[in-house]
Amino acid sequence: MIVDSSILSRHDQSFDLIVIGGGAAGLTLAQAVGSKGLRVLLLEAGGPRETREGRAALSGELAAPAVHPALDLYRTRALGGTSRLWGGRCIPLDRIDFDRRDWIGKSGWPVGYEEIAAYYPAAMTAAEAGANEFDPASVFAGSRSELAAGLDGDLVRTTIERFSRPTDFWRRFGIELASSNRIYVLPHTRLLSIRLTSNGSVVEKLVVADRAGRQFLVRASTYVLALGGLEATRVLLASRDVKPGGIGNDFDQLGRYYMSHFCANGGTLDMSSSPAALAFDYQRDSEGIYLRRRLWLTETSQRLFRLPNITFRTHLPDPGDPAHRNAILSAMFLSKSFVQKEYAAKFSEGMITRVDYLRHARNIAVQPAALSRFAAMWLRRRILTRRKLPSVVLASADHRYPLEFHAEQLPNSDSRVTLSERRDADDVPRLKVDWRVLDADVEGIVRAHRLLKREVERTGIGHLSVDEAALSSCIRDRSIVGGHHIGTTRMSVTPQHGVVDPDCRVHGVDNLFIASSSVMPTSGQANPTLTILALALRLADHLHMRSRSTAAGSVDTSRRAAALR
Ligand SMILES: Cc1cc2nc3c(=O)[nH]c(=O)nc-3n(C[C@H](O)[C@H](O)[C@H](O)COP(=O)(O)OP(=O)(O)OC[C@H]3O[C@@H](n4cnc5c(N)ncnc54)[C@H](O)[C@@H]3O)c2cc1C
């Protein structure tokens, strides 16, 4: 049920679990544990809509503002969290992402691929993204599976990405949670700090503030931070009454290893010699789920050439450059509302002149029929439907396609978030973000392009042109994905190497857990949300088992003991 802050002063209420954060992770976890019979209080800072104050609370300092987006740009404080903004691309991590790779420092997860992969089917259901099937040979059985006919082999393979509606998780689970008598959803309630017992081993209570700024204490036997990667880190750093460096930070690991993904157009694929060879468009499966093919440098490639994990997909020419002579791209550019900020930021807006604007207008004027056909399609498949066409995809008149890469960022302890001197309206310190790119990041992505170019040309399917100098500076300066916040509470066997244990429990604190991409020790090539959901569902199972064994009077420590060995 949805409750107000009066519930916090009632002594007849007790909860097994407090989940803080009503985004994809928190709502999925609350729904899962609630359905197993636990009594849950879910605290969410925002309400049904984002407010100016909520947004203001998220801003912070940046060490390199030209490179990293403003902190209030790709996050939101409202029920549903960032799932109100996301694009819905659902991709699992690959098996190799969990391995220790000797060419990537600090790689390797303390849990195996199977352990997380077991939760991907349920995560796909939560995200309304269809079957947990990503192999084009099965998905497109009986028809063509390759993105570029003749290219797939040991080194390069076509894989599939699937798309959520995109699901707003409050719309997905809100009605069910509102009618539940075990799950209490308390909006407009901000977590300010976590209070530990004097020996620091247990969370005793939370300090929270309601809409009017009144502060309350709340208690339960177990707590889950589902605040998004950056805010979970901020609250832990700011909770310093017992632990001067913050909670989970005895070994100075909290806030380090901050990763995103690198994504930009890295080259141009010229298919003019075999235009029919390319299957670049979206398709829908029997459930109506949108799918798209992309290229992946296989495990064999990664091991042989010591590369990061990386994928490529055909993309649009820069809509800001009127030389494309395409009415749809010009219209997209001129009416930015068609384009999400994340992608708009990458367009060449800064260099656009008045003459360019006139050329865009001319592009539109000479192709009115193409534009109106597109507008009708967009209205039907994007605006007036809940399952939305994920993005604009256009056939290229000259069969040349920009190739967008989406690459893993390497773990780097100097890439970090700390607390700023500045504070928000609740007097909580803001974040200071110092996101850093290693030479090895740049070099690995450039070498991956070289390998793909070699394969494209060896197989004779076309040509790939890459300006390596331009690519290198783009990776450093313009390729961060703004909405992926990974690694700052990384999972490790011991507290010397991370913040949470393999059960996502904060090291040294018996009853505090994290559900977020911040626990991921490596980012892989995949967008994070499907893995966030898998981790949340796995944590739900763990908390359910833990509550049963606590109720039976015998806390099951076997998994933890195994993890610490
Ligand atoms: C434009 C855009 C496109 C994206 N596209 C994709 C995509 O295609 N595929 C993909 O996998 N990912 C994508 N992402 C990333 C995806 O949105 C996030 O990975 C995901 O939504 C994170 O979910 P979360 O629940 O961990 O965190 P959040 O969604 O950030 O939820 C955290 C919640 O906690 C609340 N909160 C924060 N602080 C407090 C506090 N102190 N007290 C109480 N509550 C608090 C917030 O209000 C919020 O509701 C995209 C992101 C953006 C911005």
PDB file of N, CA, C and O in Angstrom, residues 137-177:
ATOM      1  N   ALA A 137      21.116 -17.547 -34.233  1.00  0.00           N
ATOM      2  CA  ALA A 137      20.822 -18.804 -34.931  1.00  0.00           C
ATOM      3  C   ALA A 137      19.499 -19.390 -34.438  1.00  0.00           C
ATOM      4  O   ALA A 137      18.737 -19.979 -35.210  1.00  0.00           O
ATOM      5  N   SER A 138      19.188 -19.243 -33.131  1.00  0.00           N
ATOM      6  CA  SER A 138      17.882 -19.731 -32.662  1.00  0.00           C
ATOM      7  C   SER A 138      16.798 -18.689 -32.862  1.00  0.00           C
ATOM      8  O   SER A 138      15.663 -19.019 -33.235  1.00  0.00           O
ATOM      9  N   VAL A 139      17.144 -17.415 -32.621  1.00  0.00           N
ATOM     10  CA  VAL A 139      16.103 -16.373 -32.724  1.00  0.00           C
ATOM     11  C   VAL A 139      15.591 -16.283 -34.163  1.00  0.00           C
ATOM     12  O   VAL A 139      14.397 -16.148 -34.397  1.00  0.00           O
ATOM     13  N   PHE A 140      16.523 -16.360 -35.123  1.00  0.00           N
ATOM     14  CA  PHE A 140      16.121 -16.239 -36.527  1.00  0.00           C
ATOM     15  C   PHE A 140      16.198 -17.595 -37.226  1.00  0.00           C
ATOM     16  O   PHE A 140      16.593 -17.678 -38.389  1.00  0.00           O
ATOM     17  N   ALA A 141      15.864 -18.674 -36.507  1.00  0.00           N
ATOM     18  CA  ALA A 141      15.977 -20.021 -37.090  1.00  0.00           C
ATOM     19  C   ALA A 141      15.254 -20.070 -38.428  1.00  0.00           C
ATOM     20  O   ALA A 141      14.120 -19.611 -38.555  1.00  0.00           O
ATOM     21  N   GLY A 142      15.954 -20.594 -39.425  1.00  0.00           N
ATOM     22  CA  GLY A 142      15.322 -20.729 -40.738  1.00  0.00           C
ATOM     23  C   GLY A 142      15.474 -19.495 -41.604  1.00  0.00           C
ATOM     24  O   GLY A 142      15.176 -19.524 -42.793  1.00  0.00           O
ATOM     25  N   SER A 143      15.911 -18.374 -41.020  1.00  0.00           N
ATOM     26  CA  SER A 143      16.147 -17.201 -41.872  1.00  0.00           C
ATOM     27  C   SER A 143      17.551 -16.676 -41.580  1.00  0.00           C
ATOM     28  O   SER A 143      18.281 -17.241 -40.769  1.00  0.00           O
ATOM     29  N   ARG A 144      17.856 -15.604 -42.181  1.00  0.00           N
ATOM     30  CA  ARG A 144      19.225 -15.102 -42.100  1.00  0.00           C
ATOM     31  C   ARG A 144      19.552 -14.560 -40.699  1.00  0.00           C
ATOM     32  O   ARG A 144      18.804 -13.775 -40.135  1.00  0.00           O
ATOM     33  N   SER A 145      20.683 -14.993 -40.155  1.00  0.00           N
ATOM     34  CA  SER A 145      20.987 -14.579 -38.791  1.00  0.00           C
ATOM     35  C   SER A 145      22.062 -13.492 -38.709  1.00  0.00           C
ATOM     36  O   SER A 145      22.117 -12.754 -37.731  1.00  0.00           O
ATOM     37  N   GLU A 146      22.901 -13.377 -39.734  1.00  0.00           N
ATOM     38  CA  GLU A 146      24.030 -12.451 -39.627  1.00  0.00           C
ATOM     39  C   GLU A 146      23.628 -10.992 -39.870  1.00  0.00           C
ATOM     40  O   GLU A 146      22.761 -10.712 -40.686  1.00  0.00           O
ATOM     41  N   LEU A 147      24.332 -10.096 -39.213  1.00  0.00           N
ATOM     42  CA  LEU A 147      24.165  -8.676 -39.496  1.00  0.00           C
ATOM     43  C   LEU A 147      24.720  -8.367 -40.893  1.00  0.00           C
ATOM     44  O   LEU A 147      24.089  -7.666 -41.685  1.00  0.00           O
ATOM     45  N   ALA A 148      25.918  -8.895 -41.181  1.00  0.00           N
ATOM     46  CA  ALA A 148      26.529  -8.663 -42.488  1.00  0.00           C
ATOM     47  C   ALA A 148      26.883 -10.032 -43.059  1.00  0.00           C
ATOM     48  O   ALA A 148      27.791 -10.699 -42.549  1.00  0.00           O
ATOM     49  N   ALA A 149      26.138 -10.448 -44.089  1.00  0.00           N
ATOM     50  CA  ALA A 149      26.292 -11.814 -44.600  1.00  0.00           C
ATOM     51  C   ALA A 149      27.744 -12.098 -44.971  1.00  0.00           C
ATOM     52  O   ALA A 149      28.365 -11.319 -45.696  1.00  0.00           O
ATOM     53  N   GLY A 150      28.282 -13.204 -44.422  1.00  0.00           N
ATOM     54  CA  GLY A 150      29.654 -13.606 -44.755  1.00  0.00           C
ATOM     55  C   GLY A 150      30.697 -13.153 -43.750  1.00  0.00           C
ATOM     56  O   GLY A 150      31.860 -13.548 -43.820  1.00  0.00           O
ATOM     57  N   LEU A 151      30.296 -12.344 -42.780  1.00  0.00           N
ATOM     58  CA  LEU A 151      31.293 -11.798 -41.834  1.00  0.00           C
ATOM     59  C   LEU A 151      31.507 -12.693 -40.617  1.00  0.00           C
ATOM     60  O   LEU A 151      32.611 -12.767 -40.073  1.00  0.00           O
ATOM     61  N   ASP A 152      30.468 -13.380 -40.161  1.00  0.00           N
ATOM     62  CA  ASP A 152      30.583 -14.135 -38.904  1.00  0.00           C
ATOM     63  C   ASP A 152      31.615 -15.260 -39.008  1.00  0.00           C
ATOM     64  O   ASP A 152      31.698 -15.969 -40.009  1.00  0.00           O
ATOM     65  N   GLY A 153      32.396 -15.418 -37.948  1.00  0.00           N
ATOM     66  CA  GLY A 153      33.398 -16.477 -37.887  1.00  0.00           C
ATOM     67  C   GLY A 153      33.890 -16.601 -36.462  1.00  0.00           C
ATOM     68  O   GLY A 153      33.189 -16.213 -35.521  1.00  0.00           O
ATOM     69  N   ASP A 154      35.109 -17.104 -36.282  1.00  0.00           N
ATOM     70  CA  ASP A 154      35.643 -17.286 -34.930  1.00  0.00           C
ATOM     71  C   ASP A 154      35.874 -15.960 -34.207  1.00  0.00           C
ATOM     72  O   ASP A 154      35.818 -15.912 -32.979  1.00  0.00           O
ATOM     73  N   LEU A 155      36.160 -14.921 -34.973  1.00  0.00           N
ATOM     74  CA  LEU A 155      36.576 -13.675 -34.331  1.00  0.00           C
ATOM     75  C   LEU A 155      35.441 -12.662 -34.181  1.00  0.00           C
ATOM     76  O   LEU A 155      35.430 -11.871 -33.235  1.00  0.00           O
ATOM     77  N   VAL A 156      34.532 -12.681 -35.123  1.00  0.00           N
ATOM     78  CA  VAL A 156      33.416 -11.719 -35.101  1.00  0.00           C
ATOM     79  C   VAL A 156      32.124 -12.509 -35.222  1.00  0.00           C
ATOM     80  O   VAL A 156      32.033 -13.409 -36.058  1.00  0.00           O
ATOM     81  N   ARG A 157      31.132 -12.160 -34.398  1.00  0.00           N
ATOM     82  CA  ARG A 157      29.852 -12.866 -34.493  1.00  0.00           C
ATOM     83  C   ARG A 157      28.698 -11.891 -34.329  1.00  0.00           C
ATOM     84  O   ARG A 157      28.810 -10.898 -33.609  1.00  0.00           O
ATOM     85  N   THR A 158      27.605 -12.207 -34.970  1.00  0.00           N
ATOM     86  CA  THR A 158      26.379 -11.429 -34.753  1.00  0.00           C
ATOM     87  C   THR A 158      25.736 -11.902 -33.456  1.00  0.00           C
ATOM     88  O   THR A 158      25.640 -13.111 -33.211  1.00  0.00           O
ATOM     89  N   THR A 159      25.327 -10.959 -32.622  1.00  0.00           N
ATOM     90  CA  THR A 159      24.482 -11.320 -31.470  1.00  0.00           C
ATOM     91  C   THR A 159      23.252 -10.402 -31.507  1.00  0.00           C
ATOM     92  O   THR A 159      23.164  -9.506 -32.339  1.00  0.00           O
ATOM     93  N   ILE A 160      22.373 -10.648 -30.566  1.00  0.00           N
ATOM     94  CA  ILE A 160      21.076  -9.951 -30.577  1.00  0.00           C
ATOM     95  C   ILE A 160      20.989  -9.015 -29.383  1.00  0.00           C
ATOM     96  O   ILE A 160      21.449  -9.343 -28.298  1.00  0.00           O
ATOM     97  N   GLU A 161      20.380  -7.871 -29.591  1.00  0.00           N
ATOM     98  CA  GLU A 161      19.948  -7.082 -28.438  1.00  0.00           C
ATOM     99  C   GLU A 161      18.429  -7.027 -28.471  1.00  0.00           C
ATOM    100  O   GLU A 161      17.814  -6.975 -29.538  1.00  0.00           O
ATOM    101  N   ARG A 162      17.837  -7.100 -27.288  1.00  0.00           N
ATOM    102  CA  ARG A 162      16.375  -7.076 -27.167  1.00  0.00           C
ATOM    103  C   ARG A 162      15.967  -5.807 -26.435  1.00  0.00           C
ATOM    104  O   ARG A 162      16.756  -5.258 -25.662  1.00  0.00           O
ATOM    105  N   PHE A 163      14.717  -5.430 -26.634  1.00  0.00           N
ATOM    106  CA  PHE A 163      14.273  -4.162 -26.067  1.00  0.00           C
ATOM    107  C   PHE A 163      13.036  -4.305 -25.186  1.00  0.00           C
ATOM    108  O   PHE A 163      12.060  -4.961 -25.560  1.00  0.00           O
ATOM    109  N   SER A 164      13.117  -3.660 -24.054  1.00  0.00           N
ATOM    110  CA  SER A 164      11.972  -3.503 -23.165  1.00  0.00           C
ATOM    111  C   SER A 164      10.997  -2.510 -23.821  1.00  0.00           C
ATOM    112  O   SER A 164      11.332  -1.871 -24.820  1.00  0.00           O
ATOM    113  N   ARG A 165       9.824  -2.284 -23.218  1.00  0.00           N
ATOM    114  CA  ARG A 165       8.818  -1.401 -23.867  1.00  0.00           C
ATOM    115  C   ARG A 165       9.309  -0.016 -24.267  1.00  0.00           C
ATOM    116  O   ARG A 165       8.824   0.471 -25.304  1.00  0.00           O
ATOM    117  N   PRO A 166      10.074   0.777 -23.601  1.00  0.00           N
ATOM    118  CA  PRO A 166      10.801   0.531 -22.368  1.00  0.00           C
ATOM    119  C   PRO A 166       9.907   0.683 -21.130  1.00  0.00           C
ATOM    120  O   PRO A 166       9.134   1.627 -21.029  1.00  0.00           O
ATOM    121  N   THR A 167      10.105  -0.274 -20.223  1.00  0.00           N
ATOM    122  CA  THR A 167       9.274  -0.362 -19.029  1.00  0.00           C
ATOM    123  C   THR A 167       9.637   0.705 -18.004  1.00  0.00           C
ATOM    124  O   THR A 167      10.803   0.835 -17.634  1.00  0.00           O
ATOM    125  N   ASP A 168       8.621   1.449 -17.573  1.00  0.00           N
ATOM    126  CA  ASP A 168       8.773   2.318 -16.401  1.00  0.00           C
ATOM    127  C   ASP A 168       8.387   1.422 -15.223  1.00  0.00           C
ATOM    128  O   ASP A 168       7.251   0.936 -15.136  1.00  0.00           O
ATOM    129  N   PHE A 169       9.320   1.146 -14.330  1.00  0.00           N
ATOM    130  CA  PHE A 169       9.097   0.119 -13.310  1.00  0.00           C
ATOM    131  C   PHE A 169       8.044   0.513 -12.276  1.00  0.00           C
ATOM    132  O   PHE A 169       7.495  -0.364 -11.610  1.00  0.00           O
ATOM    133  N   TRP A 170       7.746   1.802 -12.174  1.00  0.00           N
ATOM    134  CA  TRP A 170       6.649   2.172 -11.273  1.00  0.00           C
ATOM    135  C   TRP A 170       5.314   1.825 -11.945  1.00  0.00           C
ATOM    136  O   TRP A 170       4.410   1.280 -11.328  1.00  0.00           O
ATOM    137  N   ARG A 171       5.225   2.104 -13.248  1.00  0.00           N
ATOM    138  CA  ARG A 171       4.003   1.686 -13.966  1.00  0.00           C
ATOM    139  C   ARG A 171       3.876   0.164 -13.948  1.00  0.00           C
ATOM    140  O   ARG A 171       2.792  -0.388 -13.901  1.00  0.00           O
ATOM    141  N   ARG A 172       5.024  -0.521 -14.010  1.00  0.00           N
ATOM    142  CA  ARG A 172       5.025  -1.999 -14.072  1.00  0.00           C
ATOM    143  C   ARG A 172       4.543  -2.611 -12.751  1.00  0.00           C
ATOM    144  O   ARG A 172       3.737  -3.521 -12.730  1.00  0.00           O
ATOM    145  N   PHE A 173       5.103  -2.120 -11.626  1.00  0.00           N
ATOM    146  CA  PHE A 173       4.835  -2.777 -10.341  1.00  0.00           C
ATOM    147  C   PHE A 173       3.995  -1.932  -9.377  1.00  0.00           C
ATOM    148  O   PHE A 173       3.575  -2.426  -8.329  1.00  0.00           O
ATOM    149  N   GLY A 174       3.793  -0.640  -9.699  1.00  0.00           N
ATOM    150  CA  GLY A 174       3.141   0.267  -8.748  1.00  0.00           C
ATOM    151  C   GLY A 174       1.765  -0.202  -8.293  1.00  0.00           C
ATOM    152  O   GLY A 174       1.470  -0.214  -7.097  1.00  0.00           O
ATOM    153  N   ILE A 175       0.937  -0.643  -9.249  1.00  0.00           N
ATOM    154  CA  ILE A 175      -0.441  -1.012  -8.874  1.00  0.00           C
ATOM    155  C   ILE A 175      -0.414  -2.219  -7.948  1.00  0.00           C
ATOM    156  O   ILE A 175      -1.096  -2.274  -6.922  1.00  0.00           O
ATOM    157  N   GLU A 176       0.443  -3.199  -8.284  1.00  0.00           N
ATOM    158  CA  GLU A 176       0.548  -4.402  -7.434  1.00  0.00           C
ATOM    159  C   GLU A 176       1.056  -4.030  -6.034  1.00  0.00           C
ATOM    160  O   GLU A 176       0.515  -4.489  -5.024  1.00  0.00           O
ATOM    161  N   LEU A 177       2.066  -3.175  -5.971  1.00  0.00           N
ATOM    162  CA  LEU A 177       2.608  -2.810  -4.657  1.00  0.00           C
ATOM    163  C   LEU A 177       1.583  -1.989  -3.871  1.00  0.00           C
ATOM    164  O   LEU A 177       1.452  -2.141  -2.660  1.00  0.00           O
TER     165      LEU A 177
END
